[in-house]
Amino acid sequence: MASSEEFIPFTCVTLYSLLERASPNFFYDLHLLHKKEYSPDTISLLEQTIAKFDNCRLRLINVEAENNSFCYVNGHISSETYIRLLIPKIMRNYTDVIYLDSDLIICHDVADLIAHPASEDILLSGVVDLDVIGQYYGPELSMRYYLNSKLELKYPSHYLQAGVLVFHIPTLRAEIGEEGLIHAASKCCLRYFDQDILNYMCNQKVQLLDLRWNVVNDCDGYRIANIIAHTPKHLYAAYLNSRNSPWIVHFSGYRKPWNTAEIDMGSYFWTVAERAGLSGMIAKIDKRQAGDSLEKRILNKLLPYQSVSRELVKTIFFGVKYHKG
């Protein structure tokens, strides 16, 4: 996992959900990667979160020395998003490393993610990104152009969502090198940042996991009907079924349970937060969100979502802005 100090209360909920589902037959070696030192209060909160679980260890790994400030960022994405690209180097002594985002609720023992060894040529295991695939097969011409012509993916339908991944370290280091991912990032300017890097570098050697391992919620009440519904029928049916018994719930997107009332699948988060003794603290956190800028509101008016005119403009923009180096 990786987390800034500001995100720690929510990271603690994810940690608690993971350990609640952990098997007593295994020991869980947990690493939390960060770029800035945590305050004593933050360290205390992390210690309190895991205190009742005796089959785990939490290590705080400061990666500030691993300079990734040269990677492409924009106004709301910082260089911290690239931390997971350092895993082949930082975790060089491990065979399989499970990476988890910090906006998840774990509903199943994550040890099962590595219960069955991957083939020797597999670099990454993960769940397909139904947002991206839905845009690819739907009316968004720009996404088809982007995956085919910019990322040049041989298997666009194997594009992975990077919130839940298994890094197969020996194979990654042998094929790409311990700094291969972050080196590629330093040369690229891509739409989905480190997630695109991982897919560009590993697309032909990934193992697809059951969709239940990364069930994205219906962000803004828009994602399912307008994006995921455009995925191939077997994927759409599998996604709807996965919502009934998710192994991991993922609040991907800008709407989160702690800043949005009545969010889809939000009860998963608040139920765990209550058991972890964190719901009171989180409820007091400032929930204000910045709305769309005036420029974006004007753009949305002139170029409605999924309109032909918008897709043409986006395709031209993607062609000019994004590159792999």
XYZ file of C-alpha atoms in Angstrom:
325
model
C 0.000 0.000 0.000
C 0.961 3.642 -0.349
C -0.512 6.642 1.435
C 0.076 10.291 2.153
C -0.418 11.443 5.736
C -3.709 13.144 4.858
C -5.147 9.864 3.597
C -4.140 7.775 6.620
C -7.575 7.637 8.368
C -9.031 5.999 5.245
C -5.966 3.809 4.777
C -6.508 2.558 8.329
C -10.018 1.427 7.410
C -8.588 -0.536 4.489
C -5.915 -2.067 6.732
C -8.467 -3.053 9.341
C -10.704 -4.696 6.732
C -7.712 -6.642 5.404
C -6.718 -7.937 8.832
C -10.288 -8.829 9.780
C -10.311 -11.251 6.851
C -6.772 -12.533 7.353
C -6.299 -16.235 7.960
C -4.797 -17.266 11.323
C -2.695 -19.732 9.342
C -0.593 -16.994 7.722
C 1.571 -14.098 8.804
C 0.948 -10.838 6.914
C 4.024 -8.742 6.187
C 2.530 -5.328 5.439
C 4.429 -2.407 3.924
C 3.115 1.146 3.741
C 5.063 3.261 1.255
C 5.204 7.040 1.656
C 7.265 10.030 0.530
C 7.093 12.260 3.601
C 7.670 11.325 7.228
C 4.519 10.607 9.217
C 3.790 12.551 12.381
C 3.817 10.751 15.759
C -0.006 10.984 15.878
C -0.293 9.296 12.493
C 2.087 6.515 13.518
C 0.084 6.043 16.704
C -3.152 5.745 14.704
C -1.620 3.082 12.482
C -0.365 1.161 15.515
C -3.776 1.313 17.175
C -5.447 0.048 13.986
C -3.437 -3.162 13.863
C -2.939 -3.632 17.639
C -5.507 -6.419 18.107
C -4.111 -8.537 15.271
C -1.104 -10.656 16.209
C -0.444 -12.277 12.826
C 0.911 -9.195 11.063
C 3.707 -6.663 10.974
C 3.443 -3.170 9.493
C 6.582 -1.558 8.104
C 6.652 2.109 7.121
C 8.875 2.577 4.072
C 9.962 6.099 3.186
C 10.695 6.250 -0.544
C 11.645 9.932 -0.667
C 15.168 8.998 -1.727
C 13.760 7.241 -4.805
C 13.389 10.391 -6.877
C 10.381 10.238 -9.189
C 9.741 13.968 -9.373
C 10.615 13.918 -13.075
C 7.466 11.899 -13.890
C 4.523 13.596 -15.594
C 1.976 15.082 -13.179
C -0.891 17.528 -13.476
C -2.910 19.747 -11.165
C -4.529 17.006 -9.052
C -2.016 14.162 -9.500
C 1.341 14.313 -7.724
C 4.501 12.269 -8.167
C 3.334 10.082 -5.257
C 1.030 8.236 -7.635
C 4.119 6.602 -9.173
C 5.238 4.959 -5.918
C 3.938 1.528 -6.912
C 6.293 1.531 -9.912
C 9.156 1.266 -7.408
C 7.918 -2.080 -6.038
C 10.231 -4.289 -8.179
C 13.182 -2.427 -6.640
C 11.999 -1.905 -3.065
C 10.568 -5.434 -2.718
C 13.351 -7.213 -4.595
C 13.653 -9.976 -1.994
C 10.053 -11.148 -2.370
C 8.519 -13.480 -4.952
C 4.947 -12.146 -5.096
C 3.877 -8.744 -3.784
C 0.229 -7.778 -3.426
C -0.345 -4.077 -4.003
C -3.569 -2.527 -2.691
C -4.914 0.997 -3.056
C -6.006 2.817 0.086
C -9.653 3.314 -0.877
C -10.630 -0.345 -0.665
C -12.660 -2.540 1.657
C -11.362 -6.103 1.833
C -14.091 -8.731 2.158
C -12.006 -11.871 1.543
C -8.595 -13.133 2.620
C -6.021 -11.529 0.296
C -3.716 -14.523 0.777
C -5.881 -16.237 -1.822
C -4.548 -13.798 -4.409
C -1.279 -15.733 -4.405
C -2.617 -19.162 -3.469
C -2.060 -20.461 -6.997
C 1.296 -19.613 -8.599
C 1.191 -17.714 -11.888
C 2.892 -19.047 -14.999
C 6.605 -18.314 -15.169
C 6.204 -15.678 -17.888
C 3.535 -13.615 -16.064
C 4.607 -10.137 -14.899
C 1.407 -8.859 -13.281
C -1.905 -10.254 -12.103
C -4.963 -8.045 -11.779
C -8.580 -7.354 -12.667
C -9.501 -5.763 -15.967
C -10.447 -2.075 -15.823
C -14.110 -1.982 -16.762
C -14.058 1.819 -16.972
C -11.397 1.804 -19.666
C -12.765 -1.246 -21.485
C -16.297 0.201 -21.405
C -15.006 3.401 -23.001
C -13.035 1.370 -25.549
C -16.072 -0.623 -26.721
C -18.560 2.220 -26.254
C -19.091 5.477 -28.149
C -15.823 7.073 -26.989
C -13.720 7.010 -30.154
C -10.895 8.713 -28.288
C -10.295 5.710 -26.011
C -10.027 3.323 -28.955
C -7.514 5.663 -30.554
C -5.602 6.021 -27.289
C -5.226 2.309 -26.488
C -4.584 1.270 -30.107
C -2.373 4.093 -31.322
C -0.816 5.677 -28.238
C -0.316 2.751 -25.856
C -0.279 0.311 -28.797
C -1.709 -2.475 -26.671
C -1.840 -5.872 -28.344
C -4.661 -6.903 -26.015
C -6.767 -3.823 -25.110
C -9.319 -6.024 -23.364
C -6.560 -7.060 -20.916
C -6.040 -3.502 -19.646
C -5.728 -3.830 -15.840
C -7.143 -1.638 -13.070
C -4.120 -0.876 -10.890
C -5.868 -0.660 -7.500
C -5.395 -4.382 -6.803
C -2.330 -6.016 -8.324
C 0.058 -8.890 -7.762
C 3.624 -8.066 -8.814
C 5.584 -11.199 -9.746
C 8.959 -9.835 -8.747
C 11.534 -12.279 -10.170
C 9.922 -12.224 -13.629
C 9.494 -8.450 -13.589
C 13.122 -7.902 -12.596
C 14.352 -10.356 -15.217
C 12.313 -8.902 -18.078
C 12.073 -5.188 -17.253
C 14.688 -4.600 -14.565
C 14.159 -3.258 -11.061
C 13.914 0.335 -12.310
C 12.333 -0.417 -15.679
C 8.864 0.828 -14.763
C 9.952 4.106 -13.193
C 12.454 4.668 -16.008
C 9.657 4.282 -18.561
C 7.520 6.722 -16.562
C 10.261 9.345 -16.746
C 9.981 9.365 -20.545
C 6.210 9.189 -20.879
C 3.276 11.551 -20.721
C 0.196 9.341 -20.450
C -3.462 9.826 -19.576
C -3.720 7.430 -16.634
C -0.188 7.954 -15.359
C 1.362 4.923 -13.644
C -1.574 2.664 -14.517
C -0.873 3.249 -18.209
C 2.824 2.545 -17.644
C 2.034 -0.809 -16.044
C -0.306 -1.771 -18.873
C 2.015 -0.557 -21.618
C 4.974 -2.473 -20.181
C 3.170 -5.669 -19.158
C 0.095 -6.001 -21.397
C 1.123 -9.198 -23.168
C 2.136 -10.983 -19.943
C -0.672 -10.472 -17.447
C -2.898 -12.886 -15.581
C -6.537 -11.847 -15.347
C -8.127 -12.294 -11.926
C -11.753 -12.871 -10.981
C -13.660 -9.568 -11.122
C -14.631 -10.027 -7.477
C -11.070 -9.040 -6.510
C -11.662 -5.435 -7.596
C -15.335 -4.437 -7.679
C -15.541 -0.746 -8.532
C -18.612 1.044 -7.232
C -21.058 3.001 -9.389
C -19.292 6.351 -9.153
C -21.716 9.268 -9.386
C -24.503 6.896 -10.425
C -23.016 7.152 -13.921
C -20.383 4.445 -14.287
C -22.546 1.336 -14.684
C -25.206 2.587 -17.106
C -22.953 4.780 -19.226
C -19.598 3.001 -19.214
C -19.547 -0.565 -17.856
C -22.725 -1.413 -19.787
C -20.664 -1.024 -22.985
C -18.206 -3.784 -22.054
C -18.590 -7.180 -23.784
C -21.666 -9.030 -22.507
C -19.732 -11.641 -20.537
C -17.811 -8.943 -18.654
C -20.908 -6.886 -17.926
C -22.740 -9.954 -16.583
C -19.717 -10.944 -14.490
C -19.460 -7.438 -13.035
C -23.133 -7.345 -12.039
C -22.719 -10.747 -10.412
C -19.537 -9.641 -8.595
C -21.444 -6.838 -6.886
C -23.489 -9.477 -5.031
C -20.447 -11.009 -3.326
C -17.388 -8.763 -3.730
C -14.020 -9.888 -2.406
C -12.716 -6.316 -2.578
C -14.833 -3.167 -2.939
C -13.025 -0.300 -4.648
C -14.190 3.311 -4.367
C -12.302 4.408 -7.461
C -12.954 7.875 -8.763
C -13.298 11.209 -7.023
C -16.421 10.295 -5.018
C -15.546 8.528 -1.756
C -17.700 7.316 1.154
C -16.185 9.934 3.440
C -17.032 12.875 1.176
C -20.247 11.788 -0.517
C -23.532 10.907 1.191
C -25.445 7.852 -0.046
C -22.608 6.656 -2.258
C -23.037 3.293 -3.975
C -21.720 0.466 -1.758
C -20.782 3.008 0.914
C -22.133 0.801 3.694
C -19.150 -1.518 3.203
C -16.846 1.321 4.226
C -18.837 2.690 7.161
C -19.482 -0.752 8.671
C -15.743 -1.448 8.849
C -14.937 2.104 9.986
C -17.343 1.623 12.894
C -15.779 -1.703 13.921
C -12.318 -0.137 13.687
C -13.367 2.731 15.951
C -12.625 5.260 13.196
C -16.075 6.369 12.085
C -16.229 9.291 14.531
C -12.860 10.663 13.453
C -13.663 10.300 9.763
C -17.098 11.899 10.131
C -15.392 15.063 11.427
C -13.062 15.399 8.447
C -13.837 18.346 6.158
C -16.000 16.907 3.384
C -16.045 19.918 1.110
C -15.103 19.190 -2.472
C -14.120 21.595 -5.152
C -16.745 21.689 -7.871
C -16.030 21.807 -11.585
C -14.253 24.941 -12.708
C -16.080 27.503 -14.837
C -13.925 26.438 -17.799
C -14.930 22.801 -17.393
C -18.634 23.666 -17.052
C -18.452 25.687 -20.282
C -16.596 22.855 -22.025
C -19.207 20.303 -20.934
C -21.936 22.555 -22.294
C -20.251 23.059 -25.653
C -19.049 19.459 -25.993
C -21.496 17.099 -24.217
C -20.221 13.800 -22.859
C -19.833 11.057 -25.498
C -20.887 13.397 -28.327
C -19.139 13.004 -31.686
C -17.733 16.534 -31.473
C -16.283 15.899 -28.000
C -14.692 12.614 -29.092
C -13.092 14.225 -32.139
C -11.616 17.016 -30.020
C -10.379 14.503 -27.412
C -8.789 12.311 -30.068
C -6.866 15.259 -31.488
C -5.871 16.339 -27.975
C -4.667 12.844 -27.054
C -2.647 12.679 -30.286
C -0.828 15.896 -29.472
C -0.414 15.591 -25.684
C 0.272 11.962 -24.824
C 3.360 9.949 -25.781
C 5.414 6.980 -24.602
C 8.762 8.711 -24.980
